[in-house]
Amino acid sequence: SSRSSGPFSANSTRSSAGLLAVGNECYPGMAYRAVAESVLLGNDLPFKPRLFVFIGFNRLTHSEHALFRQLARRNLAHFYWDYDALLMTHRHANTAGRFISTYVEEFRACSPAVEFPPRPVSHCVDVIAVPSAVAQTKVAARYLRGNDTALVLADSELLVPTVASIPEEYEHVNVTMGYPMRFSALAQLFSLLTAMQLRARFDTPGVPTFFHDDIVALTSHPAVQAAFPRECVALIQFMRDNYLFNLPLDRLPSDFDALRPLFGAVGKDASMSEVADYVYGLVDYAVSSGMVNGIDRECADDLRTLTGQIIACAEEFGVDADRRTLFEMVENSLNERTLPLEGESFEAMQVMGMLETRALGFPNVVMLSMNDEIFPGTESSRSFIPESLRRAYGLPTRDHLEADSAYHFYRILSHARHLTVIYDARCGGLRTGEVSRYVTQLVYAGFPGVEVNVYLGEFSAPETGRAALIPDGYTMTKTVFADTLARFRDPARIDGYRLSASDLKEYLNCPLQFFLTRINDINPPEPDSEETGAADHGNVVHEVAERIYGFFGRRG
C-alpha cells in the first residue's frame, strides 16, 4: 500500500512491480514510488505545474517525504500544517506531534505567513460515562449546540442510532463517513432471502418448498411489512389455517402475487447467471415496490454492481460456482462493503467519522464510543509482515498508527471550545469499560488551558417488572380476587379448576397476569413451531401416565 513504502534507492526495483508493469498496472504505493524515484533522478514532472499546495498531512511515507523535499528545493510547493504545539508536544506526554513537529521545522521556509482562524485559548472537556452503546446517542443529543456542532463517531456502528437521536429541530443533517452496508435494510433483507433460498427443498422438480421459519422472518422484516402490510399478515394466517409448516411455491394463492417475486425459484442446479438474474430482479422489485428508500436505494445500486463484478470475474477466470457459493459470496461481500457518504453543506448538523475531520475545525464537538479498545483500538494493520520485520525495514508499526490516532484527537481538541467525550462504561466479557488513553492524558497530564469534567451519564428508562404490566388506573381489590380464587378450593370443581406448579409460579410473579390468563382465559397465541417442544413432550407424558394409572385403577 502507499503507507508502507520502506527506504529505497533511486535504482532499486522489485519483481512484483516488474510483473505489474508488464501489464501496465500498478498499486498506489508503487505509483508514489515511481514518481519519487523519477524526481530524485532530476526528471521533470509529467506536467508543468507552477505551484503545489499541501494541506492536511500529518505522517508522510518515505515516497511522499522525498517528493516534498524535491518540490521544496525547486520552490514549487507551499505547506500548511494543522499543528498546535501547546497540545501536541506538551511535556512529551503524547505522541500526537511525533512526526508533524519535524515536518513543521523542515518545511517552515516554504510556508508563507498565513492568518489562520484564531484557536481558542481555553478548552472545556466533558467526559461522560454511559453504561450502554445506543444510549450514548441519547445522551449526546443533550450536548448539541446548534449547527456549529460536529458529531464524531469512533465506531461506525452507531451511525443509524445517532442520526435517529438527533432532535427534530435540526432539519438538515450532513453525514460524511462510511456507512456499513450490513446495517442497511436491503442487506438484512438479502440475508433473509439467501437463507430462505439455500434451505428450500425441491420435492417437486422446479417447485421450491420454503420453510415456515424463513417465511415468518421474511414477512416480519420492516421493509416488507411497510410495503405489503396486508399480504404479510394474511400469508402467515393462511399457513396457520391450513396447517402448513412448509409452503410449496405452487400452493401460494394468487392473493399474494405481490410477494411472489421474493419467492423466485432458484433450483439446486441453477447456474451463476440464473442466480444473478434472481438478484437483479430482486433489486429492481425492491426499488419499484418501495421496500427500500433513501440511502437503501444507493445500496441497491451497489448490490447490483457487486453481483455483476463477481459474475464478470468468474467468467474471466473460468470459474463455475454453484448457487450456494454465489449467494454466500454476494452476501459476505455486501456485508463487508462500506458506502461512502459525503455532506455538501456546512449549514447543518455534521455527523462524521474520525478521519473525515481532517483539515476541518469545529467550536463544539461531541465524540462517541471513545473507549480505549475502539479508539485507538487494538487491531494492527492487516499484513503478513510481522511487527519485528516492519520495525527493521522502516514500515509503519503499531506505534505509527497510535501516533496517527493521537494526532487526530488533539487536532480536534485544538479547534474546539467545548469537547464532549462519551464512552461505554460497561464491563464484562471482552469489554473493559475503559475510556480512551488520550482522555486519561487530559485528566492527569495537566495540559494548559484544558479543563476536564467527568460525569456519569443519567437517563430514565421505562418501568419493568410488575409495574410495567399494570396500566395506570387498572387495579383490582384483593377481596374480589380472593372470591374468584374460591372455585379452586371447591372439591366438586377440581376437574375444571386445578393449580399446577406453573400456575403458582405465575401467581407469585404477578397476580394480575395470573388473573388474566388463568381466570379470564386471556392468553397470547402460541408461536408456530415445526417441531414438538418441551411443553408438548411433557403434556404427552403426563397424559399417557394418567391413562395408564386410570386403566389399572379400573381393573383393580
Short mmCIF file of C-alpha atoms in Angstrom, two decimals, residues 157-526:
data_model
loop_
_atom_site.label_atom_id
_atom_site.label_comp_id
_atom_site.label_asym_id
_atom_site.label_seq_id
_atom_site.Cartn_x
_atom_site.Cartn_y
_atom_site.Cartn_z
CA GLU A 157 -21.94 1.01 14.05
CA LEU A 158 -23.58 3.92 15.90
CA LEU A 159 -24.35 5.85 12.71
CA VAL A 160 -28.00 4.81 12.39
CA PRO A 161 -28.99 5.33 16.07
CA THR A 162 -27.06 8.61 16.12
CA VAL A 163 -28.96 10.06 13.17
CA ALA A 164 -32.23 8.81 14.67
CA SER A 165 -31.46 10.50 18.01
CA ILE A 166 -30.82 13.99 16.60
CA PRO A 167 -33.69 16.27 17.70
CA GLU A 168 -36.24 17.33 15.10
CA GLU A 169 -35.23 20.98 15.46
CA TYR A 170 -32.17 20.17 13.36
CA GLU A 171 -33.85 19.96 9.96
CA HIS A 172 -30.68 19.28 7.97
CA VAL A 173 -28.06 16.67 8.84
CA ASN A 174 -24.90 16.09 6.82
CA VAL A 175 -23.34 12.64 7.07
CA THR A 176 -19.73 12.43 5.91
CA MET A 177 -18.37 8.99 6.66
CA GLY A 178 -18.56 5.38 5.57
CA TYR A 179 -21.96 3.75 6.02
CA PRO A 180 -21.57 0.00 6.72
CA MET A 181 -23.96 -1.66 4.32
CA ARG A 182 -24.63 -4.54 6.71
CA PHE A 183 -26.84 -2.11 8.66
CA SER A 184 -28.98 -1.26 5.64
CA ALA A 185 -32.47 -2.67 5.26
CA LEU A 186 -31.55 -4.11 1.86
CA ALA A 187 -28.56 -6.08 3.22
CA GLN A 188 -30.70 -7.55 6.00
CA LEU A 189 -33.45 -8.40 3.52
CA PHE A 190 -30.95 -10.07 1.21
CA SER A 191 -29.56 -12.15 4.10
CA LEU A 192 -33.08 -13.41 4.88
CA LEU A 193 -33.72 -14.27 1.23
CA THR A 194 -30.36 -16.03 0.98
CA ALA A 195 -31.17 -18.22 3.99
CA MET A 196 -34.63 -18.95 2.59
CA GLN A 197 -33.33 -19.94 -0.84
CA LEU A 198 -30.50 -22.12 0.47
CA ARG A 199 -32.82 -24.00 2.87
CA ALA A 200 -35.54 -24.58 0.29
CA ARG A 201 -36.44 -28.17 -0.69
CA PHE A 202 -37.33 -29.37 -4.16
CA ASP A 203 -39.68 -32.29 -3.58
CA THR A 204 -41.22 -31.49 -6.96
CA PRO A 205 -38.78 -30.61 -9.76
CA GLY A 206 -38.73 -26.88 -10.32
CA VAL A 207 -41.06 -26.13 -7.39
CA PRO A 208 -39.28 -24.95 -4.22
CA THR A 209 -40.74 -25.58 -0.79
CA PHE A 210 -39.84 -22.91 1.74
CA PHE A 211 -39.62 -23.45 5.49
CA HIS A 212 -42.12 -21.82 7.82
CA ASP A 213 -39.47 -20.04 9.93
CA ASP A 214 -37.88 -18.45 6.86
CA ILE A 215 -41.24 -17.14 5.65
CA VAL A 216 -42.07 -15.72 9.08
CA ALA A 217 -38.68 -13.98 9.24
CA LEU A 218 -39.12 -12.55 5.73
CA THR A 219 -42.67 -11.25 6.30
CA SER A 220 -41.56 -9.77 9.64
CA HIS A 221 -38.88 -7.63 8.02
CA PRO A 222 -39.82 -3.94 8.45
CA ALA A 223 -39.25 -3.12 4.77
CA VAL A 224 -41.54 -5.93 3.57
CA GLN A 225 -44.18 -5.15 6.19
CA ALA A 226 -44.18 -1.47 5.28
CA ALA A 227 -44.69 -2.20 1.57
CA PHE A 228 -47.17 -5.10 1.93
CA PRO A 229 -48.77 -4.99 5.40
CA ARG A 230 -51.98 -6.85 4.45
CA GLU A 231 -50.24 -9.59 2.46
CA CYS A 232 -47.69 -10.31 5.21
CA VAL A 233 -50.35 -10.85 7.88
CA ALA A 234 -52.64 -12.80 5.55
CA LEU A 235 -49.87 -15.14 4.39
CA ILE A 236 -48.97 -16.21 7.93
CA GLN A 237 -52.66 -16.66 8.75
CA PHE A 238 -53.13 -18.70 5.57
CA MET A 239 -50.35 -21.08 6.61
CA ARG A 240 -51.74 -21.32 10.14
CA ASP A 241 -55.29 -22.02 8.95
CA ASN A 242 -54.10 -24.74 6.55
CA TYR A 243 -51.57 -26.23 8.99
CA LEU A 244 -48.69 -25.57 6.59
CA PHE A 245 -45.33 -25.73 8.28
CA ASN A 246 -43.72 -25.61 4.82
CA LEU A 247 -45.03 -23.71 1.83
CA PRO A 248 -44.60 -25.08 -1.71
CA LEU A 249 -44.47 -22.28 -4.24
CA ASP A 250 -47.29 -23.79 -6.30
CA ARG A 251 -49.63 -23.53 -3.27
CA LEU A 252 -49.11 -19.78 -2.94
CA PRO A 253 -52.56 -18.30 -3.72
CA SER A 254 -52.97 -15.54 -6.26
CA ASP A 255 -53.91 -13.17 -3.43
CA PHE A 256 -50.22 -13.00 -2.60
CA ASP A 257 -48.88 -12.20 -6.08
CA ALA A 258 -47.34 -9.02 -4.67
CA LEU A 259 -44.95 -11.21 -2.65
CA ARG A 260 -44.32 -13.76 -5.39
CA PRO A 261 -41.15 -12.04 -6.78
CA LEU A 262 -39.49 -12.62 -3.39
CA PHE A 263 -40.13 -16.37 -3.68
CA GLY A 264 -38.49 -16.84 -7.05
CA ALA A 265 -37.40 -20.38 -7.82
CA VAL A 266 -33.60 -20.80 -7.80
CA GLY A 267 -33.02 -24.53 -8.31
CA LYS A 268 -30.23 -26.56 -6.76
CA ASP A 269 -28.51 -26.81 -10.13
CA ALA A 270 -29.04 -23.16 -11.03
CA SER A 271 -26.19 -21.53 -12.91
CA MET A 272 -24.46 -18.31 -11.89
CA SER A 273 -26.40 -16.36 -14.49
CA GLU A 274 -29.72 -17.67 -13.08
CA VAL A 275 -28.74 -16.64 -9.55
CA ALA A 276 -27.62 -13.26 -10.87
CA ASP A 277 -30.95 -12.80 -12.66
CA TYR A 278 -32.77 -13.51 -9.39
CA VAL A 279 -30.64 -10.90 -7.59
CA TYR A 280 -31.17 -8.33 -10.35
CA GLY A 281 -34.91 -8.94 -10.31
CA LEU A 282 -34.97 -8.68 -6.53
CA VAL A 283 -33.16 -5.33 -6.61
CA ASP A 284 -35.47 -3.92 -9.25
CA TYR A 285 -38.57 -5.10 -7.43
CA ALA A 286 -37.37 -3.80 -4.04
CA VAL A 287 -36.87 -0.35 -5.55
CA SER A 288 -40.06 -0.24 -7.65
CA SER A 289 -42.30 -1.55 -4.84
CA GLY A 290 -40.98 0.95 -2.31
CA MET A 291 -39.42 -1.63 0.02
CA VAL A 292 -36.19 0.36 0.04
CA ASN A 293 -35.98 4.15 0.14
CA GLY A 294 -33.43 6.85 0.74
CA ILE A 295 -29.93 5.57 1.33
CA ASP A 296 -31.05 1.99 0.71
CA ARG A 297 -31.54 2.90 -2.93
CA GLU A 298 -27.81 3.61 -3.11
CA CYS A 299 -27.22 0.22 -1.51
CA ALA A 300 -29.46 -1.37 -4.14
CA ASP A 301 -27.32 0.06 -6.93
CA ASP A 302 -24.21 -1.16 -5.15
CA LEU A 303 -25.68 -4.67 -4.78
CA ARG A 304 -26.38 -4.81 -8.50
CA THR A 305 -22.86 -3.61 -9.33
CA LEU A 306 -21.29 -6.03 -6.84
CA THR A 307 -23.13 -9.02 -8.31
CA GLY A 308 -22.08 -8.03 -11.82
CA GLN A 309 -18.43 -7.73 -10.75
CA ILE A 310 -18.44 -11.19 -9.17
CA ILE A 311 -20.03 -12.71 -12.28
CA ALA A 312 -17.54 -10.91 -14.56
CA CYS A 313 -14.54 -12.13 -12.52
CA ALA A 314 -15.85 -15.69 -12.50
CA GLU A 315 -16.32 -15.65 -16.27
CA GLU A 316 -12.92 -14.08 -16.87
CA PHE A 317 -11.09 -16.79 -14.95
CA GLY A 318 -13.33 -19.67 -15.97
CA VAL A 319 -14.82 -20.30 -12.52
CA ASP A 320 -18.21 -22.01 -12.37
CA ALA A 321 -19.72 -21.64 -8.90
CA ASP A 322 -22.89 -23.29 -7.66
CA ARG A 323 -25.82 -21.32 -6.27
CA ARG A 324 -24.76 -21.66 -2.61
CA THR A 325 -21.28 -20.34 -3.31
CA LEU A 326 -22.55 -17.39 -5.32
CA PHE A 327 -25.28 -16.47 -2.81
CA GLU A 328 -22.81 -16.55 0.08
CA MET A 329 -20.16 -14.61 -1.87
CA VAL A 330 -22.62 -11.83 -2.66
CA GLU A 331 -23.95 -11.78 0.90
CA ASN A 332 -20.50 -11.69 2.53
CA SER A 333 -19.19 -9.08 0.10
CA LEU A 334 -22.27 -6.92 0.65
CA ASN A 335 -21.87 -7.06 4.44
CA GLU A 336 -18.20 -6.10 4.17
CA ARG A 337 -18.73 -3.09 1.92
CA THR A 338 -18.98 0.50 3.09
CA LEU A 339 -20.97 3.12 1.25
CA PRO A 340 -19.13 6.47 1.25
CA LEU A 341 -21.39 9.34 2.26
CA GLU A 342 -20.40 12.95 1.69
CA GLY A 343 -22.05 16.05 3.12
CA GLU A 344 -22.09 19.15 0.94
CA SER A 345 -23.32 21.98 3.15
CA PHE A 346 -21.87 23.23 6.42
CA GLU A 347 -25.13 24.95 7.35
CA ALA A 348 -26.29 21.75 9.03
CA MET A 349 -25.53 19.30 11.79
CA GLN A 350 -22.36 17.40 10.89
CA VAL A 351 -22.03 13.66 11.53
CA MET A 352 -18.68 12.25 10.51
CA GLY A 353 -16.00 9.70 11.25
CA MET A 354 -12.68 10.41 12.86
CA LEU A 355 -10.67 10.55 9.63
CA GLU A 356 -13.25 12.76 7.92
CA THR A 357 -12.48 15.61 10.36
CA ARG A 358 -9.06 16.24 8.82
CA ALA A 359 -8.39 19.89 7.91
CA LEU A 360 -11.72 20.89 9.50
CA GLY A 361 -12.34 22.68 12.77
CA PHE A 362 -15.49 22.94 14.87
CA PRO A 363 -16.05 25.00 18.03
CA ASN A 364 -18.31 22.32 19.52
CA VAL A 365 -17.57 18.62 19.11
CA VAL A 366 -19.31 15.57 20.57
CA MET A 367 -17.32 12.34 20.27
CA LEU A 368 -18.99 8.95 20.79
CA SER A 369 -17.65 5.44 21.51
CA MET A 370 -14.43 6.81 22.92
CA ASN A 371 -13.44 3.53 24.53
CA ASP A 372 -9.80 2.55 24.53
CA GLU A 373 -10.49 -0.72 22.68
CA ILE A 374 -12.19 1.29 19.92
CA PHE A 375 -10.04 4.42 19.76
CA PRO A 376 -7.15 3.95 19.19
CA GLY A 377 -8.17 0.27 19.30
CA THR A 378 -6.11 -2.87 19.46
CA GLU A 379 -6.13 -4.02 15.85
CA SER A 380 -2.99 -3.65 13.76
CA SER A 381 -2.84 -3.26 10.01
CA ARG A 382 -3.76 -6.41 8.11
CA SER A 383 -0.45 -7.71 6.86
CA PHE A 384 1.55 -10.92 6.70
CA ILE A 385 4.69 -8.99 7.65
CA PRO A 386 5.41 -9.42 11.38
CA GLU A 387 5.96 -6.42 13.64
CA SER A 388 9.69 -7.10 14.05
CA LEU A 389 10.33 -7.01 10.30
CA ARG A 390 8.21 -3.90 9.93
CA ARG A 391 10.37 -2.11 12.50
CA ALA A 392 13.60 -3.34 10.88
CA TYR A 393 12.67 -2.14 7.40
CA GLY A 394 11.03 1.14 8.37
CA LEU A 395 7.46 0.06 7.64
CA PRO A 396 4.56 1.50 9.65
CA THR A 397 4.14 -0.23 13.00
CA ARG A 398 1.55 -0.16 15.77
CA ASP A 399 3.29 2.91 17.20
CA HIS A 400 2.76 4.79 13.94
CA LEU A 401 -0.96 4.02 13.95
CA GLU A 402 -1.29 5.14 17.56
CA ALA A 403 0.53 8.38 16.75
CA ASP A 404 -1.98 9.00 13.95
CA SER A 405 -4.90 8.46 16.34
CA ALA A 406 -3.37 10.79 18.91
CA TYR A 407 -2.88 13.48 16.28
CA HIS A 408 -6.50 13.30 15.14
CA PHE A 409 -7.78 13.58 18.71
CA TYR A 410 -5.61 16.52 19.76
CA ARG A 411 -6.12 18.30 16.44
CA ILE A 412 -9.91 18.19 17.01
CA LEU A 413 -9.38 19.44 20.57
CA SER A 414 -7.17 22.31 19.41
CA HIS A 415 -10.06 23.85 17.44
CA ALA A 416 -12.88 23.11 19.92
CA ARG A 417 -14.06 25.34 22.74
CA HIS A 418 -16.35 22.60 24.02
CA LEU A 419 -15.48 18.94 23.59
CA THR A 420 -17.85 16.27 24.90
CA VAL A 421 -16.42 12.76 25.11
CA ILE A 422 -18.89 9.90 25.64
CA TYR A 423 -17.89 6.27 26.14
CA ASP A 424 -19.49 2.94 27.02
CA ALA A 425 -18.68 2.19 30.66
CA ARG A 426 -19.97 -1.41 30.68
CA CYS A 427 -17.54 -4.12 31.78
CA GLY A 428 -17.73 -7.82 31.14
CA GLY A 429 -16.53 -10.32 28.59
CA LEU A 430 -14.17 -8.58 26.18
CA ARG A 431 -15.38 -5.14 27.27
CA THR A 432 -13.15 -3.23 29.63
CA GLY A 433 -15.30 -0.12 30.01
CA GLU A 434 -12.12 1.98 29.93
CA VAL A 435 -12.07 5.44 28.41
CA SER A 436 -9.57 6.24 25.64
CA ARG A 437 -5.99 6.74 26.81
CA TYR A 438 -5.98 10.22 25.28
CA VAL A 439 -8.79 11.29 27.59
CA THR A 440 -6.83 9.88 30.53
CA GLN A 441 -3.88 12.01 29.45
CA LEU A 442 -6.07 15.11 29.53
CA VAL A 443 -7.24 14.27 33.06
CA TYR A 444 -3.82 13.63 34.61
CA ALA A 445 -1.20 15.40 32.43
CA GLY A 446 -2.41 18.94 33.09
CA PHE A 447 -2.46 20.46 29.62
CA PRO A 448 -2.52 24.28 29.63
CA GLY A 449 -5.96 25.79 29.03
CA VAL A 450 -7.76 22.43 29.22
CA GLU A 451 -10.49 22.00 31.84
CA VAL A 452 -11.74 18.43 32.24
CA ASN A 453 -15.03 17.48 33.94
CA VAL A 454 -16.01 13.83 34.47
CA TYR A 455 -19.66 12.82 34.77
CA LEU A 456 -21.79 9.69 34.91
CA GLY A 457 -24.50 9.77 32.27
CA GLU A 458 -28.04 9.55 33.58
CA PHE A 459 -31.15 8.74 31.58
CA SER A 460 -34.59 7.46 32.52
CA ALA A 461 -35.71 4.00 31.46
CA PRO A 462 -39.28 2.68 31.31
CA GLU A 463 -40.54 0.71 34.28
CA THR A 464 -40.08 -3.02 34.18
CA GLY A 465 -41.44 -5.96 36.13
CA ARG A 466 -44.85 -5.85 37.75
CA ALA A 467 -45.23 -2.07 37.44
CA ALA A 468 -44.88 -2.31 33.65
CA LEU A 469 -47.64 -4.97 33.43
CA ILE A 470 -50.29 -2.93 35.26
CA PRO A 471 -51.58 0.12 33.34
CA ASP A 472 -52.46 3.29 35.21
CA GLY A 473 -55.95 3.06 36.73
CA TYR A 474 -56.22 -0.68 36.12
CA THR A 475 -56.42 -2.23 39.57
CA MET A 476 -58.43 -4.90 41.33
CA THR A 477 -59.09 -5.23 45.03
CA LYS A 478 -57.83 -8.27 46.86
CA THR A 479 -61.33 -9.15 48.13
CA VAL A 480 -62.67 -9.65 44.61
CA PHE A 481 -59.61 -11.58 43.66
CA ALA A 482 -59.97 -13.84 46.72
CA ASP A 483 -63.61 -14.61 45.87
CA THR A 484 -62.57 -15.63 42.37
CA LEU A 485 -59.92 -17.97 43.73
CA ALA A 486 -62.51 -19.75 45.89
CA ARG A 487 -63.51 -22.02 42.99
CA PHE A 488 -60.02 -23.55 43.08
CA ARG A 489 -60.73 -24.73 46.64
CA ASP A 490 -64.05 -26.39 45.78
CA PRO A 491 -63.55 -30.21 45.64
CA ALA A 492 -66.56 -30.58 43.37
CA ARG A 493 -64.91 -28.42 40.70
CA ILE A 494 -61.42 -29.92 40.89
CA ASP A 495 -61.61 -31.26 37.31
CA GLY A 496 -62.08 -27.77 35.83
CA TYR A 497 -60.03 -25.70 38.25
CA ARG A 498 -56.72 -27.04 39.44
CA LEU A 499 -53.45 -25.25 40.30
CA SER A 500 -50.22 -26.54 38.79
CA ALA A 501 -46.70 -25.60 39.74
CA SER A 502 -46.58 -23.24 36.76
CA ASP A 503 -49.81 -21.56 37.91
CA LEU A 504 -48.43 -20.95 41.40
CA LYS A 505 -45.18 -19.62 39.98
CA GLU A 506 -47.06 -17.22 37.73
CA TYR A 507 -49.22 -16.05 40.66
CA LEU A 508 -46.16 -15.30 42.78
CA ASN A 509 -44.56 -13.42 39.89
CA CYS A 510 -47.60 -11.27 39.01
CA PRO A 511 -51.11 -11.77 40.45
CA LEU A 512 -52.65 -9.66 37.68
CA GLN A 513 -51.09 -11.81 34.97
CA PHE A 514 -52.40 -14.92 36.77
CA PHE A 515 -55.89 -13.42 36.86
CA LEU A 516 -55.90 -12.50 33.17
CA THR A 517 -54.53 -15.82 31.91
CA ARG A 518 -55.86 -18.44 34.37
CA ILE A 519 -59.17 -16.86 35.41
CA ASN A 520 -60.23 -14.81 32.36
CA ASP A 521 -58.58 -17.15 29.83
CA ILE A 522 -56.81 -14.30 28.04
CA ASN A 523 -53.74 -15.99 26.57
CA PRO A 524 -51.39 -14.79 23.83
CA PRO A 525 -51.31 -17.06 20.76
CA GLU A 526 -48.71 -19.79 20.89
#
